[in-house]
Amino acid sequence: MNKWKISFLILLSLNLLFVLLISAFLLTPDKKPSEQINQADNAEKTVPFMISTDKKSLTELINHYLVEETDQENLQYRVELKENVNVYGVINAFNKDINMALILEPIVKPDGNMQLYVKELSIGRLKLPVSYVLKYMTTYYDLPHYVVIDSGKKIIDINLDQLTFKNGLSARAESFNLKEDNITFQLFVPLP
């Protein structure tokens, strides 16, 4: 065979092989990129769940976490959900235990955050000026970043949208009607 003929056949074979390989790579589906895209989408996705409860159950849950998460030796208090949010506690002043009561009216804001209007604050039988005590709290207490106090309006804002639990859960208040015993939260669970 002629030298040119052999060279032509080799070049033609290489070109055909190249075209076949490119066609195979383009036409063969690969699942890895779409799986990676789905995983990237899921990394930022959460699944919402509606959680409804009653005053009794939520009171029990709140008080459980108060015992677990707070220093109960120095500050002992408990919450009761009735027509308002009632916080009762005992503070130690002058080496004597004194009862404390805080009466709050809960309000669900349109953005899903909670607002607590302070109706009354008393130590023993003495009713204290609410705005003064709230101003004292903002000045001298290290409050979590999601709790904002407006002492002039007697309001405590709990910004649930800034609160994320250790496991990535977040929440949004939907309703908090204590008179009708209708308490609903939307819980957002992150996808793995």
JSON list of C-alpha atoms in Angstrom, two decimals:
[
{"chain": "A", "resi": 1, "resn": "MET", "atom": "CA", "xyz": [0.00, 0.00, 0.00]},
{"chain": "A", "resi": 2, "resn": "ASN", "atom": "CA", "xyz": [1.00, 3.47, -0.71]},
{"chain": "A", "resi": 3, "resn": "LYS", "atom": "CA", "xyz": [2.47, 5.56, 2.08]},
{"chain": "A", "resi": 4, "resn": "TRP", "atom": "CA", "xyz": [-0.06, 8.36, 1.45]},
{"chain": "A", "resi": 5, "resn": "LYS", "atom": "CA", "xyz": [-2.94, 5.93, 1.51]},
{"chain": "A", "resi": 6, "resn": "ILE", "atom": "CA", "xyz": [-1.88, 4.56, 4.91]},
{"chain": "A", "resi": 7, "resn": "SER", "atom": "CA", "xyz": [-1.48, 8.08, 6.30]},
{"chain": "A", "resi": 8, "resn": "PHE", "atom": "CA", "xyz": [-4.92, 9.03, 4.99]},
{"chain": "A", "resi": 9, "resn": "LEU", "atom": "CA", "xyz": [-6.56, 5.96, 6.58]},
{"chain": "A", "resi": 10, "resn": "ILE", "atom": "CA", "xyz": [-4.86, 6.63, 9.92]},
{"chain": "A", "resi": 11, "resn": "LEU", "atom": "CA", "xyz": [-5.94, 10.28, 9.86]},
{"chain": "A", "resi": 12, "resn": "LEU", "atom": "CA", "xyz": [-9.48, 9.30, 8.87]},
{"chain": "A", "resi": 13, "resn": "SER", "atom": "CA", "xyz": [-9.59, 6.71, 11.68]},
{"chain": "A", "resi": 14, "resn": "LEU", "atom": "CA", "xyz": [-8.40, 9.28, 14.23]},
{"chain": "A", "resi": 15, "resn": "ASN", "atom": "CA", "xyz": [-11.00, 11.79, 13.05]},
{"chain": "A", "resi": 16, "resn": "LEU", "atom": "CA", "xyz": [-13.79, 9.19, 13.26]},
{"chain": "A", "resi": 17, "resn": "LEU", "atom": "CA", "xyz": [-12.62, 8.10, 16.69]},
{"chain": "A", "resi": 18, "resn": "PHE", "atom": "CA", "xyz": [-12.55, 11.73, 17.82]},
{"chain": "A", "resi": 19, "resn": "VAL", "atom": "CA", "xyz": [-16.08, 12.38, 16.49]},
{"chain": "A", "resi": 20, "resn": "LEU", "atom": "CA", "xyz": [-17.39, 9.18, 18.12]},
{"chain": "A", "resi": 21, "resn": "LEU", "atom": "CA", "xyz": [-15.84, 10.04, 21.49]},
{"chain": "A", "resi": 22, "resn": "ILE", "atom": "CA", "xyz": [-17.22, 13.59, 21.45]},
{"chain": "A", "resi": 23, "resn": "SER", "atom": "CA", "xyz": [-20.66, 12.30, 20.43]},
{"chain": "A", "resi": 24, "resn": "ALA", "atom": "CA", "xyz": [-20.58, 9.70, 23.20]},
{"chain": "A", "resi": 25, "resn": "PHE", "atom": "CA", "xyz": [-19.66, 12.28, 25.83]},
{"chain": "A", "resi": 26, "resn": "LEU", "atom": "CA", "xyz": [-22.32, 14.72, 24.66]},
{"chain": "A", "resi": 27, "resn": "LEU", "atom": "CA", "xyz": [-25.15, 12.21, 24.28]},
{"chain": "A", "resi": 28, "resn": "THR", "atom": "CA", "xyz": [-24.54, 10.04, 27.34]},
{"chain": "A", "resi": 29, "resn": "PRO", "atom": "CA", "xyz": [-26.46, 11.38, 30.37]},
{"chain": "A", "resi": 30, "resn": "ASP", "atom": "CA", "xyz": [-24.48, 11.89, 33.55]},
{"chain": "A", "resi": 31, "resn": "LYS", "atom": "CA", "xyz": [-26.41, 11.95, 36.84]},
{"chain": "A", "resi": 32, "resn": "LYS", "atom": "CA", "xyz": [-23.70, 13.46, 38.99]},
{"chain": "A", "resi": 33, "resn": "PRO", "atom": "CA", "xyz": [-24.18, 17.14, 38.05]},
{"chain": "A", "resi": 34, "resn": "SER", "atom": "CA", "xyz": [-27.95, 17.05, 38.60]},
{"chain": "A", "resi": 35, "resn": "GLU", "atom": "CA", "xyz": [-27.48, 15.27, 41.93]},
{"chain": "A", "resi": 36, "resn": "GLN", "atom": "CA", "xyz": [-25.01, 17.94, 42.96]},
{"chain": "A", "resi": 37, "resn": "ILE", "atom": "CA", "xyz": [-27.43, 20.66, 41.92]},
{"chain": "A", "resi": 38, "resn": "ASN", "atom": "CA", "xyz": [-30.23, 19.04, 43.91]},
{"chain": "A", "resi": 39, "resn": "GLN", "atom": "CA", "xyz": [-27.98, 18.72, 46.95]},
{"chain": "A", "resi": 40, "resn": "ALA", "atom": "CA", "xyz": [-26.98, 22.37, 46.63]},
{"chain": "A", "resi": 41, "resn": "ASP", "atom": "CA", "xyz": [-30.65, 23.37, 46.42]},
{"chain": "A", "resi": 42, "resn": "ASN", "atom": "CA", "xyz": [-31.51, 21.23, 49.46]},
{"chain": "A", "resi": 43, "resn": "ALA", "atom": "CA", "xyz": [-28.70, 22.76, 51.53]},
{"chain": "A", "resi": 44, "resn": "GLU", "atom": "CA", "xyz": [-30.65, 26.01, 51.78]},
{"chain": "A", "resi": 45, "resn": "LYS", "atom": "CA", "xyz": [-34.16, 24.54, 51.83]},
{"chain": "A", "resi": 46, "resn": "THR", "atom": "CA", "xyz": [-36.31, 24.02, 54.85]},
{"chain": "A", "resi": 47, "resn": "VAL", "atom": "CA", "xyz": [-39.54, 22.14, 55.23]},
{"chain": "A", "resi": 48, "resn": "PRO", "atom": "CA", "xyz": [-42.27, 24.00, 57.14]},
{"chain": "A", "resi": 49, "resn": "PHE", "atom": "CA", "xyz": [-44.44, 22.27, 59.73]},
{"chain": "A", "resi": 50, "resn": "MET", "atom": "CA", "xyz": [-47.43, 23.82, 61.47]},
{"chain": "A", "resi": 51, "resn": "ILE", "atom": "CA", "xyz": [-47.34, 23.16, 65.21]},
{"chain": "A", "resi": 52, "resn": "SER", "atom": "CA", "xyz": [-50.50, 23.80, 67.23]},
{"chain": "A", "resi": 53, "resn": "THR", "atom": "CA", "xyz": [-50.64, 23.48, 70.97]},
{"chain": "A", "resi": 54, "resn": "ASP", "atom": "CA", "xyz": [-52.61, 24.56, 73.99]},
{"chain": "A", "resi": 55, "resn": "LYS", "atom": "CA", "xyz": [-51.72, 26.71, 76.99]},
{"chain": "A", "resi": 56, "resn": "LYS", "atom": "CA", "xyz": [-51.15, 23.77, 79.31]},
{"chain": "A", "resi": 57, "resn": "SER", "atom": "CA", "xyz": [-48.71, 21.96, 77.00]},
{"chain": "A", "resi": 58, "resn": "LEU", "atom": "CA", "xyz": [-46.78, 25.10, 76.08]},
{"chain": "A", "resi": 59, "resn": "THR", "atom": "CA", "xyz": [-46.56, 26.12, 79.76]},
{"chain": "A", "resi": 60, "resn": "GLU", "atom": "CA", "xyz": [-45.05, 22.73, 80.57]},
{"chain": "A", "resi": 61, "resn": "LEU", "atom": "CA", "xyz": [-42.55, 23.01, 77.70]},
{"chain": "A", "resi": 62, "resn": "ILE", "atom": "CA", "xyz": [-41.49, 26.56, 78.59]},
{"chain": "A", "resi": 63, "resn": "ASN", "atom": "CA", "xyz": [-40.98, 25.71, 82.25]},
{"chain": "A", "resi": 64, "resn": "HIS", "atom": "CA", "xyz": [-38.96, 22.61, 81.33]},
{"chain": "A", "resi": 65, "resn": "TYR", "atom": "CA", "xyz": [-36.58, 24.73, 79.25]},
{"chain": "A", "resi": 66, "resn": "LEU", "atom": "CA", "xyz": [-36.37, 27.40, 81.94]},
{"chain": "A", "resi": 67, "resn": "VAL", "atom": "CA", "xyz": [-35.14, 24.78, 84.39]},
{"chain": "A", "resi": 68, "resn": "GLU", "atom": "CA", "xyz": [-32.70, 23.32, 81.84]},
{"chain": "A", "resi": 69, "resn": "GLU", "atom": "CA", "xyz": [-31.34, 26.56, 80.38]},
{"chain": "A", "resi": 70, "resn": "THR", "atom": "CA", "xyz": [-31.23, 29.03, 83.29]},
{"chain": "A", "resi": 71, "resn": "ASP", "atom": "CA", "xyz": [-29.37, 29.37, 86.55]},
{"chain": "A", "resi": 72, "resn": "GLN", "atom": "CA", "xyz": [-32.19, 28.37, 88.88]},
{"chain": "A", "resi": 73, "resn": "GLU", "atom": "CA", "xyz": [-30.05, 28.83, 92.00]},
{"chain": "A", "resi": 74, "resn": "ASN", "atom": "CA", "xyz": [-29.78, 32.60, 91.60]},
{"chain": "A", "resi": 75, "resn": "LEU", "atom": "CA", "xyz": [-33.02, 33.31, 89.78]},
{"chain": "A", "resi": 76, "resn": "GLN", "atom": "CA", "xyz": [-35.99, 31.00, 90.15]},
{"chain": "A", "resi": 77, "resn": "TYR", "atom": "CA", "xyz": [-39.02, 31.62, 87.99]},
{"chain": "A", "resi": 78, "resn": "ARG", "atom": "CA", "xyz": [-41.82, 29.89, 86.13]},
{"chain": "A", "resi": 79, "resn": "VAL", "atom": "CA", "xyz": [-44.32, 30.80, 83.43]},
{"chain": "A", "resi": 80, "resn": "GLU", "atom": "CA", "xyz": [-48.08, 30.31, 83.44]},
{"chain": "A", "resi": 81, "resn": "LEU", "atom": "CA", "xyz": [-50.15, 30.88, 80.32]},
{"chain": "A", "resi": 82, "resn": "LYS", "atom": "CA", "xyz": [-53.63, 32.03, 81.31]},
{"chain": "A", "resi": 83, "resn": "GLU", "atom": "CA", "xyz": [-55.32, 35.06, 79.74]},
{"chain": "A", "resi": 84, "resn": "ASN", "atom": "CA", "xyz": [-51.87, 36.65, 79.69]},
{"chain": "A", "resi": 85, "resn": "VAL", "atom": "CA", "xyz": [-48.34, 35.36, 79.95]},
{"chain": "A", "resi": 86, "resn": "ASN", "atom": "CA", "xyz": [-47.65, 35.39, 83.68]},
{"chain": "A", "resi": 87, "resn": "VAL", "atom": "CA", "xyz": [-44.08, 35.09, 84.89]},
{"chain": "A", "resi": 88, "resn": "TYR", "atom": "CA", "xyz": [-43.65, 34.38, 88.58]},
{"chain": "A", "resi": 89, "resn": "GLY", "atom": "CA", "xyz": [-40.35, 34.22, 90.34]},
{"chain": "A", "resi": 90, "resn": "VAL", "atom": "CA", "xyz": [-38.37, 34.65, 93.48]},
{"chain": "A", "resi": 91, "resn": "ILE", "atom": "CA", "xyz": [-35.50, 37.07, 93.75]},
{"chain": "A", "resi": 92, "resn": "ASN", "atom": "CA", "xyz": [-33.11, 37.34, 96.64]},
{"chain": "A", "resi": 93, "resn": "ALA", "atom": "CA", "xyz": [-32.80, 40.87, 98.04]},
{"chain": "A", "resi": 94, "resn": "PHE", "atom": "CA", "xyz": [-31.27, 41.75, 101.40]},
{"chain": "A", "resi": 95, "resn": "ASN", "atom": "CA", "xyz": [-30.82, 38.02, 102.14]},
{"chain": "A", "resi": 96, "resn": "LYS", "atom": "CA", "xyz": [-34.54, 37.49, 101.82]},
{"chain": "A", "resi": 97, "resn": "ASP", "atom": "CA", "xyz": [-36.57, 35.76, 99.09]},
{"chain": "A", "resi": 98, "resn": "ILE", "atom": "CA", "xyz": [-39.11, 38.13, 97.56]},
{"chain": "A", "resi": 99, "resn": "ASN", "atom": "CA", "xyz": [-41.86, 37.13, 95.13]},
{"chain": "A", "resi": 100, "resn": "MET", "atom": "CA", "xyz": [-41.92, 38.76, 91.73]},
{"chain": "A", "resi": 101, "resn": "ALA", "atom": "CA", "xyz": [-44.73, 38.84, 89.14]},
{"chain": "A", "resi": 102, "resn": "LEU", "atom": "CA", "xyz": [-44.61, 39.98, 85.52]},
{"chain": "A", "resi": 103, "resn": "ILE", "atom": "CA", "xyz": [-47.82, 40.12, 83.46]},
{"chain": "A", "resi": 104, "resn": "LEU", "atom": "CA", "xyz": [-47.36, 40.20, 79.67]},
{"chain": "A", "resi": 105, "resn": "GLU", "atom": "CA", "xyz": [-49.79, 40.45, 76.78]},
{"chain": "A", "resi": 106, "resn": "PRO", "atom": "CA", "xyz": [-48.51, 38.48, 73.76]},
{"chain": "A", "resi": 107, "resn": "ILE", "atom": "CA", "xyz": [-48.95, 39.87, 70.25]},
{"chain": "A", "resi": 108, "resn": "VAL", "atom": "CA", "xyz": [-47.99, 38.12, 67.00]},
{"chain": "A", "resi": 109, "resn": "LYS", "atom": "CA", "xyz": [-46.48, 40.60, 64.57]},
{"chain": "A", "resi": 110, "resn": "PRO", "atom": "CA", "xyz": [-47.17, 40.27, 60.81]},
{"chain": "A", "resi": 111, "resn": "ASP", "atom": "CA", "xyz": [-43.58, 39.10, 60.21]},
{"chain": "A", "resi": 112, "resn": "GLY", "atom": "CA", "xyz": [-44.02, 36.11, 62.56]},
{"chain": "A", "resi": 113, "resn": "ASN", "atom": "CA", "xyz": [-42.09, 37.62, 65.45]},
{"chain": "A", "resi": 114, "resn": "MET", "atom": "CA", "xyz": [-43.55, 37.98, 68.95]},
{"chain": "A", "resi": 115, "resn": "GLN", "atom": "CA", "xyz": [-44.15, 41.14, 70.90]},
{"chain": "A", "resi": 116, "resn": "LEU", "atom": "CA", "xyz": [-44.85, 41.15, 74.62]},
{"chain": "A", "resi": 117, "resn": "TYR", "atom": "CA", "xyz": [-46.56, 44.19, 76.08]},
{"chain": "A", "resi": 118, "resn": "VAL", "atom": "CA", "xyz": [-45.66, 44.51, 79.77]},
{"chain": "A", "resi": 119, "resn": "LYS", "atom": "CA", "xyz": [-48.91, 45.17, 81.63]},
{"chain": "A", "resi": 120, "resn": "GLU", "atom": "CA", "xyz": [-47.65, 44.87, 85.19]},
{"chain": "A", "resi": 121, "resn": "LEU", "atom": "CA", "xyz": [-44.49, 44.26, 87.15]},
{"chain": "A", "resi": 122, "resn": "SER", "atom": "CA", "xyz": [-44.46, 43.81, 90.90]},
{"chain": "A", "resi": 123, "resn": "ILE", "atom": "CA", "xyz": [-42.05, 42.73, 93.58]},
{"chain": "A", "resi": 124, "resn": "GLY", "atom": "CA", "xyz": [-43.86, 41.55, 96.67]},
{"chain": "A", "resi": 125, "resn": "ARG", "atom": "CA", "xyz": [-46.92, 43.81, 96.88]},
{"chain": "A", "resi": 126, "resn": "LEU", "atom": "CA", "xyz": [-45.10, 46.77, 95.38]},
{"chain": "A", "resi": 127, "resn": "LYS", "atom": "CA", "xyz": [-46.00, 47.56, 91.76]},
{"chain": "A", "resi": 128, "resn": "LEU", "atom": "CA", "xyz": [-42.96, 48.94, 90.00]},
{"chain": "A", "resi": 129, "resn": "PRO", "atom": "CA", "xyz": [-42.85, 51.47, 87.15]},
{"chain": "A", "resi": 130, "resn": "VAL", "atom": "CA", "xyz": [-42.54, 49.20, 84.11]},
{"chain": "A", "resi": 131, "resn": "SER", "atom": "CA", "xyz": [-40.61, 51.58, 81.86]},
{"chain": "A", "resi": 132, "resn": "TYR", "atom": "CA", "xyz": [-37.98, 52.19, 84.57]},
{"chain": "A", "resi": 133, "resn": "VAL", "atom": "CA", "xyz": [-37.42, 48.47, 85.20]},
{"chain": "A", "resi": 134, "resn": "LEU", "atom": "CA", "xyz": [-37.24, 47.69, 81.45]},
{"chain": "A", "resi": 135, "resn": "LYS", "atom": "CA", "xyz": [-34.69, 50.47, 80.98]},
{"chain": "A", "resi": 136, "resn": "TYR", "atom": "CA", "xyz": [-32.68, 49.00, 83.87]},
{"chain": "A", "resi": 137, "resn": "MET", "atom": "CA", "xyz": [-32.86, 45.56, 82.23]},
{"chain": "A", "resi": 138, "resn": "THR", "atom": "CA", "xyz": [-31.56, 46.83, 78.88]},
{"chain": "A", "resi": 139, "resn": "THR", "atom": "CA", "xyz": [-28.70, 48.62, 80.63]},
{"chain": "A", "resi": 140, "resn": "TYR", "atom": "CA", "xyz": [-27.55, 45.97, 83.09]},
{"chain": "A", "resi": 141, "resn": "TYR", "atom": "CA", "xyz": [-28.65, 42.60, 81.71]},
{"chain": "A", "resi": 142, "resn": "ASP", "atom": "CA", "xyz": [-26.94, 40.70, 78.92]},
{"chain": "A", "resi": 143, "resn": "LEU", "atom": "CA", "xyz": [-29.99, 39.89, 76.80]},
{"chain": "A", "resi": 144, "resn": "PRO", "atom": "CA", "xyz": [-29.88, 37.55, 73.80]},
{"chain": "A", "resi": 145, "resn": "HIS", "atom": "CA", "xyz": [-29.51, 39.33, 70.44]},
{"chain": "A", "resi": 146, "resn": "TYR", "atom": "CA", "xyz": [-33.04, 38.35, 69.42]},
{"chain": "A", "resi": 147, "resn": "VAL", "atom": "CA", "xyz": [-34.65, 40.08, 72.44]},
{"chain": "A", "resi": 148, "resn": "VAL", "atom": "CA", "xyz": [-35.16, 43.83, 72.06]},
{"chain": "A", "resi": 149, "resn": "ILE", "atom": "CA", "xyz": [-36.71, 45.98, 74.78]},
{"chain": "A", "resi": 150, "resn": "ASP", "atom": "CA", "xyz": [-38.42, 49.32, 74.14]},
{"chain": "A", "resi": 151, "resn": "SER", "atom": "CA", "xyz": [-38.81, 50.68, 77.67]},
{"chain": "A", "resi": 152, "resn": "GLY", "atom": "CA", "xyz": [-40.75, 53.77, 76.57]},
{"chain": "A", "resi": 153, "resn": "LYS", "atom": "CA", "xyz": [-43.48, 51.67, 74.94]},
{"chain": "A", "resi": 154, "resn": "LYS", "atom": "CA", "xyz": [-43.27, 48.90, 77.59]},
{"chain": "A", "resi": 155, "resn": "ILE", "atom": "CA", "xyz": [-42.62, 46.34, 74.86]},
{"chain": "A", "resi": 156, "resn": "ILE", "atom": "CA", "xyz": [-40.33, 43.32, 74.63]},
{"chain": "A", "resi": 157, "resn": "ASP", "atom": "CA", "xyz": [-39.77, 42.11, 71.07]},
{"chain": "A", "resi": 158, "resn": "ILE", "atom": "CA", "xyz": [-38.74, 38.51, 70.54]},
{"chain": "A", "resi": 159, "resn": "ASN", "atom": "CA", "xyz": [-37.36, 38.33, 67.01]},
{"chain": "A", "resi": 160, "resn": "LEU", "atom": "CA", "xyz": [-37.92, 34.69, 66.12]},
{"chain": "A", "resi": 161, "resn": "ASP", "atom": "CA", "xyz": [-36.48, 35.31, 62.65]},
{"chain": "A", "resi": 162, "resn": "GLN", "atom": "CA", "xyz": [-33.09, 35.92, 64.31]},
{"chain": "A", "resi": 163, "resn": "LEU", "atom": "CA", "xyz": [-33.28, 32.81, 66.48]},
{"chain": "A", "resi": 164, "resn": "THR", "atom": "CA", "xyz": [-31.95, 29.53, 65.11]},
{"chain": "A", "resi": 165, "resn": "PHE", "atom": "CA", "xyz": [-31.75, 26.48, 67.33]},
{"chain": "A", "resi": 166, "resn": "LYS", "atom": "CA", "xyz": [-28.67, 24.25, 67.55]},
{"chain": "A", "resi": 167, "resn": "ASN", "atom": "CA", "xyz": [-30.10, 21.72, 65.09]},
{"chain": "A", "resi": 168, "resn": "GLY", "atom": "CA", "xyz": [-30.88, 24.42, 62.50]},
{"chain": "A", "resi": 169, "resn": "LEU", "atom": "CA", "xyz": [-34.57, 24.69, 63.31]},
{"chain": "A", "resi": 170, "resn": "SER", "atom": "CA", "xyz": [-36.23, 28.07, 63.15]},
{"chain": "A", "resi": 171, "resn": "ALA", "atom": "CA", "xyz": [-39.75, 29.20, 63.98]},
{"chain": "A", "resi": 172, "resn": "ARG", "atom": "CA", "xyz": [-42.39, 31.74, 63.09]},
{"chain": "A", "resi": 173, "resn": "ALA", "atom": "CA", "xyz": [-45.40, 32.60, 65.23]},
{"chain": "A", "resi": 174, "resn": "GLU", "atom": "CA", "xyz": [-48.73, 32.29, 63.44]},
{"chain": "A", "resi": 175, "resn": "SER", "atom": "CA", "xyz": [-51.20, 32.80, 66.30]},
{"chain": "A", "resi": 176, "resn": "PHE", "atom": "CA", "xyz": [-50.94, 33.24, 70.06]},
{"chain": "A", "resi": 177, "resn": "ASN", "atom": "CA", "xyz": [-54.50, 33.71, 71.28]},
{"chain": "A", "resi": 178, "resn": "LEU", "atom": "CA", "xyz": [-54.55, 32.72, 74.93]},
{"chain": "A", "resi": 179, "resn": "LYS", "atom": "CA", "xyz": [-58.25, 33.52, 75.44]},
{"chain": "A", "resi": 180, "resn": "GLU", "atom": "CA", "xyz": [-59.26, 30.99, 72.78]},
{"chain": "A", "resi": 181, "resn": "ASP", "atom": "CA", "xyz": [-56.37, 28.64, 73.64]},
{"chain": "A", "resi": 182, "resn": "ASN", "atom": "CA", "xyz": [-55.12, 28.83, 70.03]},
{"chain": "A", "resi": 183, "resn": "ILE", "atom": "CA", "xyz": [-51.33, 28.79, 69.82]},
{"chain": "A", "resi": 184, "resn": "THR", "atom": "CA", "xyz": [-49.76, 28.00, 66.45]},
{"chain": "A", "resi": 185, "resn": "PHE", "atom": "CA", "xyz": [-46.18, 28.18, 65.24]},
{"chain": "A", "resi": 186, "resn": "GLN", "atom": "CA", "xyz": [-44.62, 27.34, 61.92]},
{"chain": "A", "resi": 187, "resn": "LEU", "atom": "CA", "xyz": [-41.46, 25.31, 62.46]},
{"chain": "A", "resi": 188, "resn": "PHE", "atom": "CA", "xyz": [-38.84, 25.24, 59.69]},
{"chain": "A", "resi": 189, "resn": "VAL", "atom": "CA", "xyz": [-36.77, 22.06, 59.54]},
{"chain": "A", "resi": 190, "resn": "PRO", "atom": "CA", "xyz": [-33.63, 22.18, 57.36]},
{"chain": "A", "resi": 191, "resn": "LEU", "atom": "CA", "xyz": [-33.13, 19.44, 54.80]},
{"chain": "A", "resi": 192, "resn": "PRO", "atom": "CA", "xyz": [-29.97, 17.37, 55.27]}
]
